[in-house]
Short mmCIF file of N, CA and C in Angstrom, two decimals:
data_model
loop_
_atom_site.label_atom_id
_atom_site.label_comp_id
_atom_site.label_asym_id
_atom_site.label_seq_id
_atom_site.Cartn_x
_atom_site.Cartn_y
_atom_site.Cartn_z
N UNK A 1 0.74 -1.19 -0.08
CA UNK A 1 -0.01 0.02 0.02
C UNK A 1 0.86 1.37 -0.03
N UNK A 2 0.54 2.15 -0.91
CA UNK A 2 1.27 3.31 -1.02
C UNK A 2 0.86 4.37 0.19
N UNK A 3 1.85 5.06 0.65
CA UNK A 3 1.61 6.15 1.63
C UNK A 3 1.07 7.35 0.85
N UNK A 4 0.10 8.03 1.61
CA UNK A 4 -0.69 9.16 0.93
C UNK A 4 0.03 10.57 1.17
N UNK A 5 0.31 11.18 0.25
CA UNK A 5 0.78 12.70 0.57
C UNK A 5 -0.11 13.70 -0.14
N UNK A 6 -0.49 14.70 0.73
CA UNK A 6 -1.12 15.82 0.39
C UNK A 6 -0.39 16.94 -0.07
N UNK A 7 -0.38 17.43 -1.37
CA UNK A 7 0.40 18.50 -1.86
C UNK A 7 -0.45 19.81 -1.93
N UNK A 8 0.02 20.79 -1.30
CA UNK A 8 -0.86 21.96 -1.42
C UNK A 8 0.13 23.05 -1.92
N UNK A 9 -0.26 23.52 -3.21
CA UNK A 9 0.53 24.40 -4.03
C UNK A 9 -0.54 25.16 -4.86
N UNK A 10 -0.44 26.52 -4.89
CA UNK A 10 -1.43 27.24 -5.70
C UNK A 10 -1.00 27.40 -6.96
N UNK A 11 0.33 27.40 -7.31
CA UNK A 11 0.72 27.49 -8.71
C UNK A 11 0.71 26.13 -9.36
N UNK A 12 -0.33 25.96 -10.35
CA UNK A 12 -0.59 24.69 -11.09
C UNK A 12 0.71 24.06 -11.68
N UNK A 13 1.51 24.81 -12.35
CA UNK A 13 2.75 24.02 -12.85
C UNK A 13 3.67 23.44 -11.69
N UNK A 14 3.87 24.23 -10.69
CA UNK A 14 4.77 23.73 -9.50
C UNK A 14 3.99 22.66 -8.90
N UNK A 15 2.61 22.57 -8.69
CA UNK A 15 1.79 21.48 -8.00
C UNK A 15 1.98 20.31 -8.93
N UNK A 16 1.94 20.47 -10.18
CA UNK A 16 2.20 19.08 -11.18
C UNK A 16 3.47 18.56 -11.10
N UNK A 17 4.46 19.44 -10.98
CA UNK A 17 5.95 18.93 -10.93
C UNK A 17 6.06 18.10 -9.54
N UNK A 18 5.42 18.68 -8.47
CA UNK A 18 5.58 18.12 -6.98
C UNK A 18 4.79 16.92 -7.02
N UNK A 19 3.64 16.74 -7.66
CA UNK A 19 2.90 15.44 -7.77
C UNK A 19 3.78 14.45 -8.54
N UNK A 20 4.45 14.90 -9.70
CA UNK A 20 5.21 13.82 -10.45
C UNK A 20 6.55 13.48 -9.40
N UNK A 21 6.93 14.26 -8.67
CA UNK A 21 8.14 13.96 -7.74
C UNK A 21 7.49 12.93 -6.65
N UNK A 22 6.54 13.09 -6.03
CA UNK A 22 6.00 12.48 -4.97
C UNK A 22 5.57 11.19 -5.54
N UNK A 23 4.92 11.05 -6.67
CA UNK A 23 4.48 9.60 -7.28
C UNK A 23 5.76 8.85 -7.85
N UNK A 24 6.66 9.55 -8.33
CA UNK A 24 7.96 8.87 -8.68
C UNK A 24 8.73 8.39 -7.59
N UNK A 25 8.60 8.92 -6.42
CA UNK A 25 9.01 8.32 -5.16
C UNK A 25 8.34 7.17 -4.50
N UNK A 26 7.13 6.91 -5.31
CA UNK A 26 6.53 5.64 -4.73
C UNK A 26 5.26 6.02 -3.82
N UNK A 27 4.83 7.24 -3.76
CA UNK A 27 3.59 7.70 -2.95
C UNK A 27 2.56 7.90 -3.73
N UNK A 28 1.35 7.89 -3.10
CA UNK A 28 0.15 8.32 -3.72
C UNK A 28 -0.16 9.84 -3.38
N UNK A 29 -0.28 10.66 -4.49
CA UNK A 29 -0.37 12.06 -4.40
C UNK A 29 -1.86 12.52 -4.32
N UNK A 30 -2.24 13.42 -3.38
CA UNK A 30 -3.45 14.15 -3.42
C UNK A 30 -3.03 15.62 -3.64
N UNK A 31 -3.88 16.40 -4.27
CA UNK A 31 -3.40 17.74 -4.53
C UNK A 31 -4.56 18.84 -4.27
N UNK A 32 -4.20 19.95 -3.71
CA UNK A 32 -4.95 20.99 -3.35
C UNK A 32 -4.41 22.36 -3.88
N UNK A 33 -5.17 23.40 -4.36
CA UNK A 33 -4.84 24.66 -4.67
C UNK A 33 -4.59 25.68 -3.65
N UNK A 34 -5.16 25.31 -2.25
CA UNK A 34 -5.24 26.19 -1.24
C UNK A 34 -5.68 25.55 0.17
N UNK A 35 -5.43 26.16 1.16
CA UNK A 35 -5.69 25.44 2.51
C UNK A 35 -7.08 25.02 2.69
N UNK A 36 -8.04 25.82 2.02
CA UNK A 36 -9.37 25.36 2.29
C UNK A 36 -9.64 23.99 1.56
N UNK A 37 -9.13 23.82 0.28
CA UNK A 37 -9.24 22.61 -0.37
C UNK A 37 -8.55 21.59 0.39
N UNK A 38 -7.35 21.91 1.00
CA UNK A 38 -6.61 20.82 1.74
C UNK A 38 -7.30 20.34 2.82
N UNK A 39 -8.01 21.16 3.62
CA UNK A 39 -8.97 20.65 4.72
C UNK A 39 -9.90 19.74 4.25
N UNK A 40 -10.67 20.13 3.18
CA UNK A 40 -11.75 19.28 2.81
C UNK A 40 -11.07 17.90 2.38
N UNK A 41 -9.95 17.95 1.65
CA UNK A 41 -9.45 16.59 1.34
C UNK A 41 -8.98 15.84 2.63
N UNK A 42 -8.32 16.41 3.66
CA UNK A 42 -7.97 15.68 4.80
C UNK A 42 -9.13 15.24 5.64
N UNK A 43 -10.35 15.79 5.61
CA UNK A 43 -11.46 15.37 6.26
C UNK A 43 -12.12 14.18 5.48
N UNK A 44 -11.92 14.14 4.15
CA UNK A 44 -12.56 13.13 3.35
C UNK A 44 -11.72 11.89 3.05
N UNK A 45 -10.39 12.05 3.32
CA UNK A 45 -9.35 10.95 2.85
C UNK A 45 -8.53 10.56 4.15
N UNK A 46 -9.03 9.40 4.63
CA UNK A 46 -8.36 8.86 5.92
C UNK A 46 -6.93 8.31 5.30
N UNK A 47 -5.89 8.44 6.24
CA UNK A 47 -4.71 7.75 5.99
C UNK A 47 -3.57 8.70 5.35
N UNK A 48 -3.83 9.97 5.20
CA UNK A 48 -2.90 10.84 4.58
C UNK A 48 -1.72 10.95 5.71
N UNK A 49 -0.50 10.74 5.29
CA UNK A 49 0.60 10.50 6.23
C UNK A 49 1.46 11.74 6.15
N UNK A 50 1.55 12.52 5.08
CA UNK A 50 2.48 13.66 4.99
C UNK A 50 1.79 14.80 4.16
N UNK A 51 1.87 15.96 4.74
CA UNK A 51 1.40 17.27 4.23
C UNK A 51 2.65 17.90 3.47
N UNK A 52 2.50 18.22 2.29
CA UNK A 52 3.64 18.97 1.55
C UNK A 52 2.94 20.28 1.11
N UNK A 53 3.40 21.46 1.75
CA UNK A 53 2.78 22.70 1.55
C UNK A 53 3.52 23.92 1.15
N UNK A 54 3.15 24.65 0.26
CA UNK A 54 3.81 25.99 0.09
C UNK A 54 3.39 27.04 1.10
N UNK A 55 4.22 28.00 1.44
CA UNK A 55 3.67 28.97 2.48
C UNK A 55 2.84 30.01 1.86
N UNK A 56 3.21 30.53 0.68
CA UNK A 56 2.44 31.64 0.14
C UNK A 56 1.35 31.12 -0.74
N UNK A 57 0.05 31.41 -0.23
CA UNK A 57 -1.05 30.99 -1.09
C UNK A 57 -2.29 31.87 -0.85
N UNK A 58 -3.17 31.97 -1.73
CA UNK A 58 -4.32 32.90 -1.51
C UNK A 58 -5.32 32.12 -0.67
N UNK A 59 -6.12 32.96 -0.02
CA UNK A 59 -7.26 32.48 0.81
C UNK A 59 -6.96 33.00 2.22
N UNK A 60 -7.64 32.39 2.94
CA UNK A 60 -7.77 32.81 4.41
C UNK A 60 -6.71 32.32 5.19
N UNK A 61 -6.07 31.16 4.57
CA UNK A 61 -4.84 30.57 5.52
C UNK A 61 -3.65 30.34 4.63
N UNK A 62 -2.43 30.76 5.01
CA UNK A 62 -1.16 30.50 4.41
C UNK A 62 -0.84 29.01 4.69
N UNK A 63 0.31 28.71 4.16
CA UNK A 63 0.89 27.37 4.33
C UNK A 63 1.13 27.02 5.83
N UNK A 64 1.74 28.10 6.30
CA UNK A 64 2.22 27.92 7.86
C UNK A 64 0.95 27.80 8.67
N UNK A 65 -0.11 28.43 8.57
CA UNK A 65 -1.31 28.62 9.26
C UNK A 65 -1.94 27.09 9.01
N UNK A 66 -1.96 26.40 7.86
CA UNK A 66 -2.43 25.32 7.47
C UNK A 66 -1.61 24.21 8.11
N UNK A 67 -0.33 24.34 8.19
CA UNK A 67 0.66 23.31 8.95
C UNK A 67 0.24 23.38 10.31
N UNK A 68 0.06 24.41 11.04
CA UNK A 68 -0.20 24.54 12.43
C UNK A 68 -1.70 23.80 12.65
N UNK A 69 -2.57 24.15 11.65
CA UNK A 69 -3.97 23.40 11.91
C UNK A 69 -3.92 22.01 11.91
N UNK A 70 -3.02 21.51 10.84
CA UNK A 70 -2.92 20.24 10.61
C UNK A 70 -2.24 19.46 11.81
N UNK A 71 -1.16 20.14 12.40
CA UNK A 71 -0.44 19.63 13.52
C UNK A 71 -1.45 19.37 14.73
N UNK A 72 -2.46 20.38 15.04
CA UNK A 72 -3.32 20.37 15.94
C UNK A 72 -4.46 19.33 15.71
N UNK A 73 -4.98 19.28 14.59
CA UNK A 73 -6.12 18.51 14.38
C UNK A 73 -5.73 17.04 13.95
N UNK A 74 -4.68 16.73 13.17
CA UNK A 74 -4.08 15.52 12.71
C UNK A 74 -2.66 15.30 13.22
N UNK A 75 -2.35 15.18 14.52
CA UNK A 75 -0.86 15.09 14.98
C UNK A 75 -0.10 14.16 14.34
N UNK A 76 -0.58 12.93 13.72
CA UNK A 76 0.57 12.00 13.19
C UNK A 76 0.79 12.36 11.94
N UNK A 77 0.20 13.38 11.14
CA UNK A 77 0.70 13.65 9.86
C UNK A 77 1.91 14.42 9.91
N UNK A 78 2.87 14.02 9.11
CA UNK A 78 4.29 14.71 8.93
C UNK A 78 4.13 15.82 8.15
N UNK A 79 5.01 16.71 8.29
CA UNK A 79 4.86 18.17 7.34
C UNK A 79 5.95 18.67 6.84
N UNK A 80 6.03 18.83 5.60
CA UNK A 80 7.09 19.45 4.78
C UNK A 80 6.44 20.86 4.38
N UNK A 81 7.28 21.83 4.62
CA UNK A 81 6.83 23.33 4.30
C UNK A 81 7.88 23.76 3.27
N UNK A 82 7.42 24.35 2.08
CA UNK A 82 8.36 25.07 1.23
C UNK A 82 8.05 26.33 0.82
N UNK A 83 8.91 27.19 0.47
CA UNK A 83 8.77 28.63 0.02
C UNK A 83 9.92 29.02 -0.75
N UNK A 84 9.62 29.84 -1.96
CA UNK A 84 10.74 30.59 -2.61
C UNK A 84 10.69 32.01 -2.12
N UNK A 85 9.92 32.45 -1.00
CA UNK A 85 9.94 33.77 -0.79
C UNK A 85 10.38 34.05 0.78
N UNK A 86 10.04 33.09 1.53
CA UNK A 86 10.21 33.12 2.96
C UNK A 86 11.03 32.03 3.65
N UNK A 87 11.76 32.28 4.69
CA UNK A 87 12.37 31.24 5.36
C UNK A 87 11.90 31.44 6.80
N UNK A 88 10.92 30.62 7.20
CA UNK A 88 10.39 30.76 8.64
C UNK A 88 11.35 30.28 9.64
N UNK A 89 11.20 31.01 10.91
CA UNK A 89 12.15 30.47 11.84
C UNK A 89 11.55 29.40 12.48
N UNK A 90 12.41 28.73 13.27
CA UNK A 90 11.96 27.37 13.94
C UNK A 90 10.75 27.54 14.93
N UNK A 91 10.58 28.77 15.45
CA UNK A 91 9.25 28.96 16.27
C UNK A 91 8.05 29.14 15.49
N UNK A 92 8.25 29.49 14.06
CA UNK A 92 7.11 29.63 13.36
C UNK A 92 6.68 28.22 12.74
N UNK A 93 7.40 27.46 12.78
CA UNK A 93 7.13 25.99 12.14
C UNK A 93 6.56 25.20 13.20
N UNK A 94 5.53 24.33 12.81
CA UNK A 94 5.03 23.32 13.75
C UNK A 94 6.07 22.36 14.12
N UNK A 95 5.85 21.81 15.27
CA UNK A 95 6.77 20.67 15.87
C UNK A 95 6.90 19.70 14.77
N UNK A 96 8.02 19.05 14.67
CA UNK A 96 8.31 17.82 13.84
C UNK A 96 7.96 18.19 12.39
N UNK A 97 8.25 19.28 11.81
CA UNK A 97 7.99 19.72 10.53
C UNK A 97 9.42 20.02 9.89
N UNK A 98 9.58 20.14 8.61
CA UNK A 98 10.84 20.34 7.98
C UNK A 98 10.57 21.53 6.88
N UNK A 99 11.52 22.30 6.63
CA UNK A 99 11.33 23.37 5.71
C UNK A 99 12.49 23.13 4.59
N UNK A 100 12.01 23.27 3.38
CA UNK A 100 12.84 23.37 2.19
C UNK A 100 12.63 24.62 1.30
N UNK A 101 13.84 25.26 1.14
CA UNK A 101 13.69 26.68 0.26
C UNK A 101 13.42 26.17 -1.16
N UNK A 102 12.64 26.91 -1.88
CA UNK A 102 12.44 26.73 -3.36
C UNK A 102 13.59 27.45 -3.97
N UNK A 103 14.25 26.85 -5.24
CA UNK A 103 13.80 25.56 -5.83
C UNK A 103 14.43 24.60 -4.88
N UNK A 104 13.90 23.59 -4.39
CA UNK A 104 14.24 22.49 -3.59
C UNK A 104 15.05 21.40 -4.30
N UNK A 105 15.82 20.81 -3.70
CA UNK A 105 16.71 19.71 -4.06
C UNK A 105 15.74 18.41 -4.13
N UNK A 106 15.47 17.91 -5.23
CA UNK A 106 14.50 16.87 -5.40
C UNK A 106 15.13 15.68 -4.64
N UNK A 107 16.20 15.31 -4.66
CA UNK A 107 16.68 14.02 -3.99
C UNK A 107 16.53 14.32 -2.44
N UNK A 108 16.84 15.51 -1.87
CA UNK A 108 16.62 15.83 -0.46
C UNK A 108 15.25 15.66 -0.01
N UNK A 109 14.34 16.17 -0.96
CA UNK A 109 12.91 16.00 -0.61
C UNK A 109 12.44 14.61 -0.63
N UNK A 110 12.94 13.85 -1.62
CA UNK A 110 12.59 12.44 -1.83
C UNK A 110 13.05 11.71 -0.59
N UNK A 111 14.34 11.98 -0.06
CA UNK A 111 14.87 11.25 0.95
C UNK A 111 14.07 11.61 2.26
N UNK A 112 13.50 13.02 2.35
CA UNK A 112 12.79 13.26 3.54
C UNK A 112 11.43 12.60 3.46
N UNK A 113 10.90 12.50 2.40
CA UNK A 113 9.52 11.79 2.21
C UNK A 113 9.66 10.40 2.81
N UNK A 114 10.72 9.59 2.34
CA UNK A 114 11.08 8.26 2.66
C UNK A 114 11.31 8.20 4.00
N UNK A 115 11.89 9.15 4.71
CA UNK A 115 12.33 8.97 6.19
C UNK A 115 10.83 9.43 6.98
N UNK A 116 10.12 10.24 6.55
CA UNK A 116 8.83 10.53 7.22
C UNK A 116 7.75 9.27 7.13
N UNK A 117 7.93 8.63 6.05
CA UNK A 117 7.01 7.46 5.88
C UNK A 117 7.40 6.27 6.57
N UNK A 118 8.64 6.09 7.00
CA UNK A 118 9.17 4.92 7.61
C UNK A 118 8.59 4.78 9.21
#
């Protein structure tokens, strides 16, 4: 059974590339364009193991707020946060989450996905 990864990215091309990366790493990818869509998917899809979210997104919640909400509501979910514009401090990140600056190293991200799924 493949582990489920939810990718939250508002830029369609980047979301597609991330889906390809996640699937090539052997995971099942789910995708959302913003935090509201992500919450709906999390509520409807049991077994999501990893959240992969960009920080900068339109809507009422950015990726850091989404990550904090996921940490509170679904504590077992592992979290990867990415951004090309921001570098959050450790205190801005939810516990047990990892940050990668964009453009990220696909091998490092793939290794982190496997580590989180283990």
